[in-house]
Amino acid sequence: MTGTQGAQGIDGADGTQGTQDVDSADRTDGTGAGERRRAVLERLAELAAEHERAIAGGGPKYVRRHRERGKLLARERIELLVDEDSPFLELSALAAWGSDYPVGASMVTGIGVIEGTECVITANDPTVRGGASNPWTLRKALRANEIARVNRLPLVSLVESGGADLPSQKEIFIPGGALFRDLTRLSAEGVPTVAVVFGNSTAGGAYIPGMSDHVIMVEGRSKVFLGGPPLVRMATGEESDDESLGGADMHARVSGLADYFAADEQDALRTARRVVARLSWRKAGPAPRACPAPPRYDEDGLLDIVPADLREPFDPREVIVRIADDSQFDEFKPLYGPSLVTGWAQVHGYPVGVLANAQGVLFSAESQKAAQFIQLANQRDIPLLFLHNTTGYMVGREYEQGGIIKHGAMMINAVANSRVPHISLLLGASYGAGHYGMCGRAFDPRFLFAWPTAKSAVMGAAQLAGVLSIVARQSAAARGLPYDEEADGALRAAVEAQIEAESLPLFLSGRLYDDGVIDPRDTRTVLGICLSAVHSAPVEGARGGFGVFRM
Amino acid sequence: MIGTVLVANRGEIARRVMRICREMGIGTVAVYSGADADAPHVREADSAVRLPGDAPADSYLRGDAIVAAALAAGADAVHPGYGFLSENAEFAAAVLAAGLVWIGPPPRVVAAMGSKTRAKRLMAQAGVPVLDGTGAAAPLLVKASAGGGGRGMRIVRELADLEAQLAAARAEAQAAFGDGEVFVEPYVEDGRHVEVQILADVHGTVWTLGTRDCSVQRRHQKVIEETPAPGLRDLTERQLLEYADAAARAVGYVGAGTVEFLVGADGSAYFLEMNTRLQVEHPVTELVTGLDLVREQIRIAEGRRLPERPPVPHGHAVEARLYAEDPAHEWRPGTGVLHRFALPAGPGLRVDSGVADGSVIGVHYDAMLAKVAAYADTREEALRLLAYALRRAVLHGPVTNRDLLVRVLGDPRFVAGGVPTSYLEGLPPAPAPDGGALRLAALAAALADAAGRHPAGGWRNVPSQPQVKRFRAADGGEYEARYRLTRDGLAADDHPRVALVSSAPDRVVLDVGGVRREFAVARYGEAVFVDSAAGAVALTAVPRFPPPVGRTAPGSLLAPMPGTVVRVAGVAVGDRVTAGQPLLWLEAMKMEHRVTAPADGTLTALHAEPGWQVEVGAVLAVVSAAAAESAQA
């Protein structure tokens, strides 16, 4: 096989299946491997530190106060809720990073297994400003709801929130209605919703249990009412107390809002597990193949692949052989449009079609190849995995005249209208329209994760600064003004630094542009959990239904 | 020639008799109670006959039913084993009267030795020393003449108490054995229990087959037995063999029997009793002589002749009785399913068991699971081998006395030899369990459990806390395993030097400070057994969540629906009521609803009389809780 970098395709020894063993180049003694590893490990340490900040919640003082009330932390509640020794994929862990709000956005969300059923779990972190929702909390919760809806995963909400963070109400109040809309729409679509109320869930928050299918409240702890005693007195003059307005006992015996009356937090979590067990939830997608073989290459090698300088290309097959079952990858059209690798593989027993950038740039051939491959996956109901390392579609006279816009549009048309589940993983660069063509965030991949080595922006920071400089220079020239070269240098540097910072995974993850930044060595596990999750819903490709392909 | 033997017994002895029958080409018939329908001795017999009930009195003690079973199944001989009817002269006579061969001594001998007072008289006449209670000084021992197994036995330390104790012993003996005869003998402090195995044929040959020491006893039940009895003076040993020979000849003994002696600290020996049957502890004698005593019993019953001289014993054998009982709790018998039962096998080891994997240990019979015996050239080696076999025994089921046995076998006082029958009472209490070993076992149990649950092993992309599993040890102590399994391996709190080599639901291999240790883990519901070279640990998995609590429902004194008061319980205002006590009944929609007291307290108001119509939510009664807070209703 030609046209590949550092990897050779060799027909499988048995030959009968036509599968290919893809040999991995030994990168451990190759040039720059140590450097790459060092760079990734440094960023992973940085990532771990940010995760620690999210775990620390409201800090030692508020954690202590919370515990002194005999309450469990948000993550402790989740740990007791999910099955022993089962995996838990936390989502949007870095939400609000780089904002004025604490990292994690006072909420924990993720996919976990409860009584054998994969669920989306959300939990308010009451140690952060009483679990109050800020604009990032809202976006994080809405993203979790979306994952529950599109993948048909039961949603379990562990509620304890003082409601909206009032100073930022302008950014929460109006869009926040979507939280309640989502719950009832999930219910309408037959996706079960369970609310466990551990504490405050008042005013607008009262609709979380109000809109859920199953509600569990904790004796002496849950507080669910539209208006508390002061508000009631202001409104009607009635004297009242928390317990009679919204206690668990009242809701279990009088209002009927609570279906289950738990003695304490543990009892509530035990009850929630029983409720989920009795959902008798069946996944709608096909089951994975049994006993998939692990990759033949060590996951550890995933740290040696992406160069610190993204201008240097790398072979995505090195990644594929480390995440695919038995390292088997059957390449599609290997000789045509070689800058985009396409092919079939299996991850944790689930078939996937893989699209991976090999040379960064997407040309017309690559775009057409992608459009064809995506249509094939839709005909076969096979989920797609996009491995990003693209600088975008090729520019230049030759390429414009060759119809690069038409061909890029074909690829984006195919991606946008494809109906099989998409999972995107940003390995390296994800710039320009290439980000769109490779199923960027706006194209609603079911899941999108980034490696710490990834960068995403409209274009590279240096290019963007350069473009700005050229435009400024042209503008000056047009007006016949002299160009201030010194100021230009400073501007370029400032713009480059800003764009670089805003292209980095922590920043993008903080803005919920991905579902999390992951350790490259966890890639196969994360993909396995995501593939299993997407198979909770039916996996059906588009039969036709694409936009007009401009030929 | 005997063609088919009915074994009138159960458990290990029934299996053991049948095994040699098979080796001799003799057919076997088992009898069994309802509780033993699936027992190994039934499965292993050529044919089996069901006895009427479950309890021994309805089954293995029903001589008439057993004789009928022998005839029905075509047996031509009956082997009684030990216990049950083995020393019942009437049964022996009934067997003979039915034209069957009785594999045991003649009924008259059985009868003569059955009464301890009569036996003592006979022995005294034959020149065998006996303990004479007449005119003796305290301490004294009061015994039931028909007794056995220590029942009805009591020590009298003050002569003034004697009359009262005699009266009590008579009453107890009458109740237990239907025979109120008791006798008194001097109580020998620090006495040892030493016995001699004899074998006699119908042609007048009598063999004495060495001494057995059975001094390690709990509540007069033997626990550890060995041969030869250690540390006896030559003279004492010679005397014991001579007395046993004399005793056997004095009564015209035939078959296998045992003469039991009490040996004082000064080496003086006194006749205690003669057991006219095979003893539980006979295997130790077989191990040192190479004989099979059951084979010899059968040969003697067939009228065959013993060689003139018995084989010369070689080496030392020791046997431990493995019981399903808890030495730490008054020897309380354990019951339940014995999920797994396996002992090391090898040269020098012998296991006689009546149980197999899955056996149910019930309440009807003796709780002995097995006899484990070891044989070696020297006593020290035999003790070591037996202790090893017991330590490595896989015993997944009710609590056993295994740890106690291992402790005794390693106790310097026992190892020195010659302990008295009071030895176990003076044994220091079990040392506190080794916390480190238990923690490690709990960790192994947790990792085995994890291996069986999810291949991803608690994977987290944002790790915040370890997986936690708790186990309770036999002493009630709780051990918490807190661990994470990461790509860097095992990270377990409190186990910094432990690495995971491999784990599977039934086997965990750990590297503990550079030493590889293997743990076999088995789980049956909440019960977890961790077996390793370091010993066996039984744990109970503590449920993740405390069991749901039942809550009394305050407010149940409100009328639950509109209806008519049908009845009011006989209570009046001011009465004490207890939680859950019915106070009145309402009829509505053709159903009767009970209104009960929500808590312990005092009835302070009652607004109901039969025939009253009540609306939903009407206050029917008020109970003021004991703790002064009123359950207003």
Coordinates of C-alpha atoms in Angstrom, one line a residue, chain B residues 240-443:
Chain B
L240 CA -2.8 -50.7 80.2
L241 CA -2.3 -53.4 77.5
E242 CA -2.5 -56.1 80.1
Y243 CA -5.6 -54.7 81.7
A244 CA -7.3 -54.4 78.4
D245 CA -6.4 -58.0 77.5
A246 CA -7.7 -59.1 80.8
A247 CA -10.9 -57.1 80.4
A248 CA -11.6 -58.6 77.0
R249 CA -10.9 -62.1 78.2
A250 CA -13.0 -61.6 81.3
V251 CA -16.1 -60.9 79.3
G252 CA -15.4 -63.3 76.4
Y253 CA -15.1 -60.4 74.0
V254 CA -15.5 -60.9 70.3
G255 CA -14.9 -58.3 67.6
A256 CA -13.5 -54.8 67.9
G257 CA -13.8 -53.0 71.1
T258 CA -12.1 -50.4 73.3
V259 CA -11.2 -50.3 76.9
E260 CA -11.0 -46.8 78.3
F261 CA -8.9 -45.8 81.2
L262 CA -8.3 -42.8 83.3
V263 CA -4.5 -42.3 83.8
G264 CA -3.6 -40.1 86.8
A265 CA -0.6 -37.8 86.9
D266 CA 1.3 -40.4 88.8
G267 CA 0.8 -42.9 86.0
S268 CA -1.8 -45.0 87.8
A269 CA -4.5 -46.3 85.5
Y270 CA -8.2 -47.0 86.3
F271 CA -10.8 -48.7 84.2
L272 CA -13.5 -46.3 83.0
E273 CA -15.6 -48.3 80.6
M274 CA -15.5 -50.6 77.7
N275 CA -17.0 -49.6 74.3
T276 CA -18.4 -52.7 72.6
R277 CA -18.2 -51.2 69.1
L278 CA -15.9 -49.4 66.7
Q279 CA -14.7 -46.1 68.0
V280 CA -14.9 -42.8 66.2
E281 CA -11.1 -42.5 66.5
H282 CA -10.2 -46.0 65.2
P283 CA -8.4 -44.6 62.1
V284 CA -5.3 -43.6 64.1
T285 CA -4.9 -47.2 65.1
E286 CA -5.3 -48.3 61.5
L287 CA -2.7 -45.8 60.3
V288 CA 0.0 -47.1 62.7
T289 CA -0.9 -50.8 62.3
G290 CA -1.8 -51.0 58.6
L291 CA -4.9 -52.9 59.6
D292 CA -8.4 -52.1 58.5
L293 CA -10.5 -52.7 61.6
V294 CA -13.8 -52.9 59.8
R295 CA -12.4 -55.5 57.5
E296 CA -11.3 -57.4 60.7
Q297 CA -14.8 -57.0 62.2
I298 CA -16.4 -58.5 59.2
R299 CA -13.8 -61.3 59.0
I300 CA -14.4 -62.1 62.7
A301 CA -18.2 -62.0 62.2
E302 CA -17.6 -64.6 59.5
G303 CA -15.9 -66.8 62.1
R304 CA -12.4 -66.3 60.6
R305 CA -9.3 -66.6 62.8
L306 CA -7.0 -63.7 63.7
P307 CA -3.3 -64.4 63.2
E308 CA -1.7 -65.3 66.5
R309 CA 0.2 -62.0 66.8
P310 CA -1.0 -58.5 66.0
P311 CA 1.1 -56.3 63.6
V312 CA 3.7 -54.2 65.3
P313 CA 2.6 -50.5 65.2
H314 CA 4.9 -48.1 63.6
G315 CA 5.0 -44.3 63.7
H316 CA 2.5 -41.9 65.1
A317 CA -1.0 -40.9 64.0
V318 CA -3.2 -38.1 65.2
E319 CA -6.8 -37.3 64.3
A320 CA -8.8 -34.2 64.7
R321 CA -12.6 -34.1 64.6
L322 CA -13.7 -31.3 62.4
Y323 CA -17.1 -30.0 63.7
A324 CA -19.5 -27.4 62.4
E325 CA -19.5 -25.6 65.7
D326 CA -18.3 -22.3 67.1
P327 CA -15.8 -22.7 69.9
A328 CA -16.1 -19.0 70.6
H329 CA -19.8 -19.2 71.3
E330 CA -20.3 -22.1 73.6
W331 CA -19.6 -24.6 70.9
R332 CA -22.9 -23.6 69.3
P333 CA -23.5 -26.0 66.3
G334 CA -23.4 -24.4 62.9
T335 CA -26.1 -25.2 60.4
G336 CA -26.6 -24.4 56.8
V337 CA -25.2 -25.3 53.4
L338 CA -21.6 -26.6 53.2
H339 CA -21.0 -25.1 49.8
R340 CA -17.5 -26.5 49.4
F341 CA -15.6 -29.1 51.4
A342 CA -12.1 -30.0 50.3
L343 CA -9.1 -31.1 52.2
P344 CA -5.5 -31.6 51.0
A345 CA -4.8 -35.1 50.0
G346 CA -1.5 -36.9 50.1
P347 CA 0.6 -39.6 51.7
G348 CA 0.1 -39.6 55.4
L349 CA -3.3 -37.9 55.3
R350 CA -6.6 -39.5 55.8
V351 CA -10.0 -37.9 55.7
D352 CA -13.2 -39.7 56.7
S353 CA -16.1 -37.4 55.9
G354 CA -19.9 -37.7 55.7
V355 CA -20.3 -34.6 53.7
A356 CA -19.6 -33.4 50.2
D357 CA -19.9 -30.1 48.4
G358 CA -23.4 -28.8 48.8
S359 CA -24.3 -30.9 51.9
V360 CA -26.8 -29.3 54.2
I361 CA -25.7 -29.4 57.8
G362 CA -28.9 -29.8 59.8
V363 CA -30.0 -29.8 63.4
H364 CA -30.8 -33.5 63.7
Y365 CA -27.4 -35.1 63.9
D366 CA -24.0 -34.6 65.4
A367 CA -22.2 -31.7 63.8
M368 CA -19.1 -33.6 62.9
L369 CA -18.1 -32.9 59.3
A370 CA -15.1 -35.1 59.1
K371 CA -12.2 -36.8 60.8
V372 CA -8.9 -35.7 59.5
A373 CA -5.9 -37.8 60.4
A374 CA -2.2 -37.5 59.8
Y375 CA 0.4 -40.2 60.0
A376 CA 4.2 -39.8 60.2
D377 CA 7.2 -41.5 61.7
T378 CA 7.2 -39.2 64.7
R379 CA 4.6 -37.3 66.6
E380 CA 6.0 -33.9 65.8
E381 CA 5.8 -34.6 62.1
A382 CA 2.3 -36.0 62.3
L383 CA 1.1 -32.9 64.3
R384 CA 2.7 -30.6 61.7
L385 CA 1.1 -32.4 58.8
L386 CA -2.4 -32.4 60.4
A387 CA -2.2 -28.7 61.2
Y388 CA -1.2 -28.0 57.6
A389 CA -4.1 -30.1 56.3
L390 CA -6.5 -28.3 58.5
R391 CA -5.2 -24.8 57.7
R392 CA -5.4 -25.6 54.0
A393 CA -8.9 -27.2 54.2
V394 CA -11.4 -25.4 52.0
L395 CA -14.5 -25.1 54.2
H396 CA -17.1 -22.9 52.8
G397 CA -20.1 -23.1 55.0
P398 CA -21.1 -23.0 58.6
V399 CA -18.5 -21.9 61.2
T400 CA -16.2 -24.8 62.2
N401 CA -13.8 -25.6 65.0
R402 CA -10.9 -25.6 62.5
D403 CA -9.0 -22.6 64.0
L404 CA -9.2 -24.2 67.5
L405 CA -7.8 -27.4 66.2
V406 CA -5.0 -25.7 64.5
R407 CA -4.3 -23.7 67.6
V408 CA -4.2 -26.8 69.8
L409 CA -1.9 -28.6 67.4
G410 CA 0.5 -25.7 67.7
D411 CA 0.1 -25.1 71.4
P412 CA 3.4 -25.9 73.2
R413 CA 1.6 -27.6 76.1
F414 CA -0.1 -30.0 73.7
V415 CA 3.0 -30.5 71.6
A416 CA 4.9 -31.4 74.8
G417 CA 2.4 -34.2 75.2
G418 CA 0.3 -35.7 78.0
V419 CA -2.3 -33.0 78.6
P420 CA -5.2 -33.8 80.9
T421 CA -8.9 -34.0 79.9
S422 CA -9.3 -30.5 81.4
Y423 CA -6.8 -29.2 78.9
L424 CA -9.2 -27.3 76.6
E425 CA -10.9 -25.5 79.5
G426 CA -7.5 -24.0 80.3
L427 CA -6.6 -23.1 76.8
P428 CA -6.1 -19.4 76.6
P429 CA -8.7 -17.6 74.5
A430 CA -8.1 -17.3 70.8
P431 CA -5.7 -14.4 70.1
A432 CA -7.1 -11.4 68.4
P433 CA -7.3 -12.0 64.7
D434 CA -4.4 -10.7 62.6
G435 CA -5.8 -7.4 61.4
G436 CA -3.2 -7.2 58.6
A437 CA -4.2 -10.6 57.2
L438 CA -7.9 -9.7 57.4
R439 CA -7.4 -6.4 55.7
L440 CA -5.5 -8.2 52.9
A441 CA -8.2 -10.8 52.7
A442 CA -10.8 -8.1 52.4
L443 CA -8.9 -6.4 49.7

